[in-house]
mmCIF file of C-alpha atoms in Angstrom:
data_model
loop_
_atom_site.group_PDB
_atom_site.id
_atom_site.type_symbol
_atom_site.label_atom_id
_atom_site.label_comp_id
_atom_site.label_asym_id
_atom_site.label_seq_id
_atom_site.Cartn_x
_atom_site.Cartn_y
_atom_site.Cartn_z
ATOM 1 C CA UNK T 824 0.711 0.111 7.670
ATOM 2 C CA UNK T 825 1.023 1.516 3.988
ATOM 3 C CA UNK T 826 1.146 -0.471 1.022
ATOM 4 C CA UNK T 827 3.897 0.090 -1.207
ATOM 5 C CA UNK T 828 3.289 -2.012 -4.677
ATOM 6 C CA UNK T 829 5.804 -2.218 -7.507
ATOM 7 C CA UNK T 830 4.535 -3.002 -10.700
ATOM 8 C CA UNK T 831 7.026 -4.484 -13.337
ATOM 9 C CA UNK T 832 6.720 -4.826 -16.815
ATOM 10 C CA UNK T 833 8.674 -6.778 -19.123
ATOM 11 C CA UNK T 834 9.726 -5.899 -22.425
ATOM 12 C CA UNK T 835 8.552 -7.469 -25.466
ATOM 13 C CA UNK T 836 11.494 -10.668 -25.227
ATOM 14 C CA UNK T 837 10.596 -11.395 -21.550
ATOM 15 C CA UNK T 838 7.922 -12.326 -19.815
ATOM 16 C CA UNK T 839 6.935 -14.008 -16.415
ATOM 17 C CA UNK T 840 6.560 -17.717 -17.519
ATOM 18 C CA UNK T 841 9.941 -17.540 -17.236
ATOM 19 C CA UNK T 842 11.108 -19.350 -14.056
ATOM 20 C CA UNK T 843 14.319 -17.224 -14.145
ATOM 21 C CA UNK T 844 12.499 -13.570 -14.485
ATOM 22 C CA UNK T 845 10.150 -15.146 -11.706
ATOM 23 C CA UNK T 846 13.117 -15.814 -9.577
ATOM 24 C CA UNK T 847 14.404 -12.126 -10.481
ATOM 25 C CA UNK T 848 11.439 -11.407 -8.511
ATOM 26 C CA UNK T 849 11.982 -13.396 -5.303
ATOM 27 C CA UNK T 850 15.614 -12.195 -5.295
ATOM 28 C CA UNK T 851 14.650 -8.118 -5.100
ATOM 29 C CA UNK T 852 11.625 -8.997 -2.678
ATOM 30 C CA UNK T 853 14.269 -10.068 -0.289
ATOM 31 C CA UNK T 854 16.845 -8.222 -0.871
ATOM 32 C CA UNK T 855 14.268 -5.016 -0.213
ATOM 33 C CA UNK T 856 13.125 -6.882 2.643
ATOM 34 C CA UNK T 857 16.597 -7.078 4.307
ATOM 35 C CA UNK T 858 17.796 -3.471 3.342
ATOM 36 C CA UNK T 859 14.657 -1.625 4.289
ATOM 37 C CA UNK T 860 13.456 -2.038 8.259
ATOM 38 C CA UNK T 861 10.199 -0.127 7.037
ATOM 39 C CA UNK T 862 9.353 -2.754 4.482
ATOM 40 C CA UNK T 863 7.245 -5.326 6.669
ATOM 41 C CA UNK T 864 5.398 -8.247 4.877
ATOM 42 C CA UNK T 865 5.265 -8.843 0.601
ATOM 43 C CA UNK T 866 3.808 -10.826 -1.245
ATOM 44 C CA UNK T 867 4.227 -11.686 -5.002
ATOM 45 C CA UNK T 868 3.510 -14.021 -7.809
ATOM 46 C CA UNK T 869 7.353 -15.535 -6.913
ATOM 47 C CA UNK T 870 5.535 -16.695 -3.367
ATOM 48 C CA UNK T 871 2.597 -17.761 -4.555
ATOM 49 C CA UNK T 872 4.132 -19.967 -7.191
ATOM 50 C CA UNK T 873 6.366 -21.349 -4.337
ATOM 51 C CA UNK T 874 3.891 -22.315 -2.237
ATOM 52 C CA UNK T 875 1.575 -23.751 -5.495
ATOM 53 C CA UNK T 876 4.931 -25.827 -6.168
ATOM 54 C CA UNK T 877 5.133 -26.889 -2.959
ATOM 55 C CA UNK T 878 1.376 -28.227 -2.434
ATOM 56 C CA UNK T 879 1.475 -29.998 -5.988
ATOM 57 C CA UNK T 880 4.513 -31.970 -4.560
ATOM 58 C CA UNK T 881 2.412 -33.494 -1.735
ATOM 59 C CA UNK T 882 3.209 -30.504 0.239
ATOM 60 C CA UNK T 883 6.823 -31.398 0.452
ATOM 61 C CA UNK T 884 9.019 -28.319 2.051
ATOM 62 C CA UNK T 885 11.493 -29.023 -0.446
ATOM 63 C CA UNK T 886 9.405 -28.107 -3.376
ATOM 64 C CA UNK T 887 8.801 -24.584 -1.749
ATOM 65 C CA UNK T 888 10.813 -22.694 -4.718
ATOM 66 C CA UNK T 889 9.858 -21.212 -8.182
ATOM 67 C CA UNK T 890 8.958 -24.116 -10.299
ATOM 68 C CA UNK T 891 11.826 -25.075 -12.097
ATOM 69 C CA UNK T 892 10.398 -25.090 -15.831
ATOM 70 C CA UNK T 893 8.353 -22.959 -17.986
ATOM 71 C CA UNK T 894 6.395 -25.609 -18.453
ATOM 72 C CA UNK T 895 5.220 -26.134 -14.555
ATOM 73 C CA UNK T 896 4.898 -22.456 -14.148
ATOM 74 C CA UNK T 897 2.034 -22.254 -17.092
ATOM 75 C CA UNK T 898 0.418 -25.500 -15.350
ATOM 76 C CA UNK T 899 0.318 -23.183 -12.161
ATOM 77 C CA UNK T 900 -0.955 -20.272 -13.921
ATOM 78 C CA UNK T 901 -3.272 -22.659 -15.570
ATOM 79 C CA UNK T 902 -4.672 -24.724 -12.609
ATOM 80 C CA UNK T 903 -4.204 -21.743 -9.836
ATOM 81 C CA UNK T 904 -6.570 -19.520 -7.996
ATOM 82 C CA UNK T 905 -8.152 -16.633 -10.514
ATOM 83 C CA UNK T 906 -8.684 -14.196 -8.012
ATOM 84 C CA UNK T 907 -4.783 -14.608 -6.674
ATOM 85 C CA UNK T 908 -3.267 -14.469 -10.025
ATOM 86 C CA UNK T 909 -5.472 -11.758 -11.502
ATOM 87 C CA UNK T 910 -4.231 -9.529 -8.665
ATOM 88 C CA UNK T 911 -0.274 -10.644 -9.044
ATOM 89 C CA UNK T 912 0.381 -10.847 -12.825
ATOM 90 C CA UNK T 913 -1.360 -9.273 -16.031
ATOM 91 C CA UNK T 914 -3.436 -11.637 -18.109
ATOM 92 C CA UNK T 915 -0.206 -11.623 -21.190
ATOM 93 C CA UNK T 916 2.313 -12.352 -17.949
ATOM 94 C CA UNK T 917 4.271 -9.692 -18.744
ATOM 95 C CA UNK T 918 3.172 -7.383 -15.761
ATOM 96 C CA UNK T 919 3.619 -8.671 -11.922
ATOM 97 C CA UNK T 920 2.610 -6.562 -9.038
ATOM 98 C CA UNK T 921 5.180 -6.846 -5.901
ATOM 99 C CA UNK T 922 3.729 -5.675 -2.782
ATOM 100 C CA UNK T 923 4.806 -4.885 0.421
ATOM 101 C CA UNK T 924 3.608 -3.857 3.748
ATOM 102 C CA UNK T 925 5.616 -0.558 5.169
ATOM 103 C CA UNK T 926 5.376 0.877 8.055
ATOM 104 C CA UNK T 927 6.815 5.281 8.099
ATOM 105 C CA UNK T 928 7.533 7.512 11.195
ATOM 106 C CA UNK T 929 7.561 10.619 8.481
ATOM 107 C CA UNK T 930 6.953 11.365 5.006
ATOM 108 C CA UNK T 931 10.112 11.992 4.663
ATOM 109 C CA UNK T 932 10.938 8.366 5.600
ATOM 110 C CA UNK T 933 8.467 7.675 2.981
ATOM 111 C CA UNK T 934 10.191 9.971 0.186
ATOM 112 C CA UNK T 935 13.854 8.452 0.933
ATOM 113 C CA UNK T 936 12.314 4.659 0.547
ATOM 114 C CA UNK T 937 10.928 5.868 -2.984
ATOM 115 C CA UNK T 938 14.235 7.127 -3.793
ATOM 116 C CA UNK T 939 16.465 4.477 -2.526
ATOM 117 C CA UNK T 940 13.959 1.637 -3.893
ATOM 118 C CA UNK T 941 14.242 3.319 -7.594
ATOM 119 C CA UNK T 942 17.557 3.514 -7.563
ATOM 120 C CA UNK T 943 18.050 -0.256 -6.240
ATOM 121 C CA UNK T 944 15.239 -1.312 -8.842
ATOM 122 C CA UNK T 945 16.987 0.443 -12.018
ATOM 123 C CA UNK T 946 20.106 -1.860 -11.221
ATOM 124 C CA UNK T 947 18.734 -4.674 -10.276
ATOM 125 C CA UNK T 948 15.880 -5.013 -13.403
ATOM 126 C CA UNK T 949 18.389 -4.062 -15.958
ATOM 127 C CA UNK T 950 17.191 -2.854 -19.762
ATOM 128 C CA UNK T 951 14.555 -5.584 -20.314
ATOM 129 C CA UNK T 952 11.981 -4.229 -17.558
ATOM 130 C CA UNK T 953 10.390 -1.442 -16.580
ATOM 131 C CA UNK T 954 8.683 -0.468 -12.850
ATOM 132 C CA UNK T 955 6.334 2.036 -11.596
ATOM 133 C CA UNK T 956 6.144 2.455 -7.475
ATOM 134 C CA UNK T 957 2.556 2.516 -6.808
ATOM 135 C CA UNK T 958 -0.014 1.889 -4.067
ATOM 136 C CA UNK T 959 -1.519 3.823 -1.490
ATOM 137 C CA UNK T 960 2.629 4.438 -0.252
ATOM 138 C CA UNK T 961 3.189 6.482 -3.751
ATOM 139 C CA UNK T 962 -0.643 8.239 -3.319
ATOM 140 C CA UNK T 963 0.129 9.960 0.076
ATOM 141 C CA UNK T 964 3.386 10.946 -1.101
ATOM 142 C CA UNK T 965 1.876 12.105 -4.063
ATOM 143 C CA UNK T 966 -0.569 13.839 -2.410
ATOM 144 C CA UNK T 967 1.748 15.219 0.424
ATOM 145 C CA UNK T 968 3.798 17.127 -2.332
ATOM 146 C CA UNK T 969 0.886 18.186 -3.848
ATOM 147 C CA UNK T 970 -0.180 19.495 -0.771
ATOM 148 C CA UNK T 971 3.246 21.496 -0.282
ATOM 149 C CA UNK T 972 3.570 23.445 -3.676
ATOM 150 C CA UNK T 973 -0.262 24.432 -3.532
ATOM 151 C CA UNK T 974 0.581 25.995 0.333
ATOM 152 C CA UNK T 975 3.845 27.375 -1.397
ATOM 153 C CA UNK T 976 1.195 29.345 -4.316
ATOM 154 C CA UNK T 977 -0.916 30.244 -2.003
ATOM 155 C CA UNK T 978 1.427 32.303 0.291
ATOM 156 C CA UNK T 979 3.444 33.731 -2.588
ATOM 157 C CA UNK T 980 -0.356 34.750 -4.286
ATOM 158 C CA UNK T 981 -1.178 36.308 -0.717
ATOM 159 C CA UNK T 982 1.952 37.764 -0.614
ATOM 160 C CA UNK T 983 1.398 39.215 -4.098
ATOM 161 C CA UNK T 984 -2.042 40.439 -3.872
ATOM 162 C CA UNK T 985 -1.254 42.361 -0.194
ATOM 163 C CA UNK T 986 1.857 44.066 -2.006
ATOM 164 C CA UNK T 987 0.533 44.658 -5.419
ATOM 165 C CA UNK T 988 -3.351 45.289 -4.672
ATOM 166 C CA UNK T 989 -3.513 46.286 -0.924
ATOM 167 C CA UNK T 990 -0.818 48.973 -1.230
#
């Protein structure tokens, strides 16, 4: 299991004490949930809001949903866990970290997820947010390319040197 983390940052007009850019959220975590079978588990500041709302309602199941006003989503950022929140949205609330457990057969699996998730992301976020794919996911790809063009260098200098020095 790899984590694969999205980080999204609002613009200066938006931010995420915004029950409607918080629901923005839950909408793409399942909608990448349904479309992607190597996307396991997430969690985000959209769940952990829900389940705040829900357990300062007497635990009521029908309260399980992004507080409704701006108003009850500062209480929650206000009376919620530090070390939660801290790790889900920036201290101005204009960053929120989506993460997800994956699960990859190849790297190539894990280069077409990338590419598909950006492209979903890009529509979905519209002009007023920016993402960055990040996590240990986006390192090992990172690091697999990386990997690739120095092997690539290496055989052409080899090839080079036996050629042009050897000869």
């Amino acid at each position: 299991t790899i984590a694969f983390v999205i980080w999204i940052q609002a613009d200066h007009d938006k931010n995420f004490t915004d029950p409607e850019s918080l629901r923005m959220i839950d909408k793409i975590e399942a909608e990448l949930l349904s479309r992607y079978k190597e996307l396991t588990h997430a969690f985000s500041i959209a769940d952990y809001l829900k389940e705040f709302n829900q357990a300062f309602n007497a635990n009521n199941r029908a309260y399980f949903s992004v507080p409704e006003t701006r108003q009850d989503v500062l209480d929650a950022y206000e009376l919620g866990d530090p070390e939660v929140l801290d790790r889900l949205v920036s201290p101005d609330r204009r960053g929120v970290s989506l993460t997800f457990l994956s699960k990859w057969n190849s790297n190539e699996q894990g280069y077409r997820l990338h590419a598909e998730t950006t492209k979903y992301l890009q529509e979905a976020l519209g002009p007023s947010f920016t993402f960055n794919i990040t996590g240990l996911s986006s390192l090992y790809l990172t690091m697999d390319k990386h990997l690739q063009e120095s092997q690539i260098q290496s055989f052409f200098y080899r090839i080079h040197h036996h050629f042009f020095h050897d000869a």
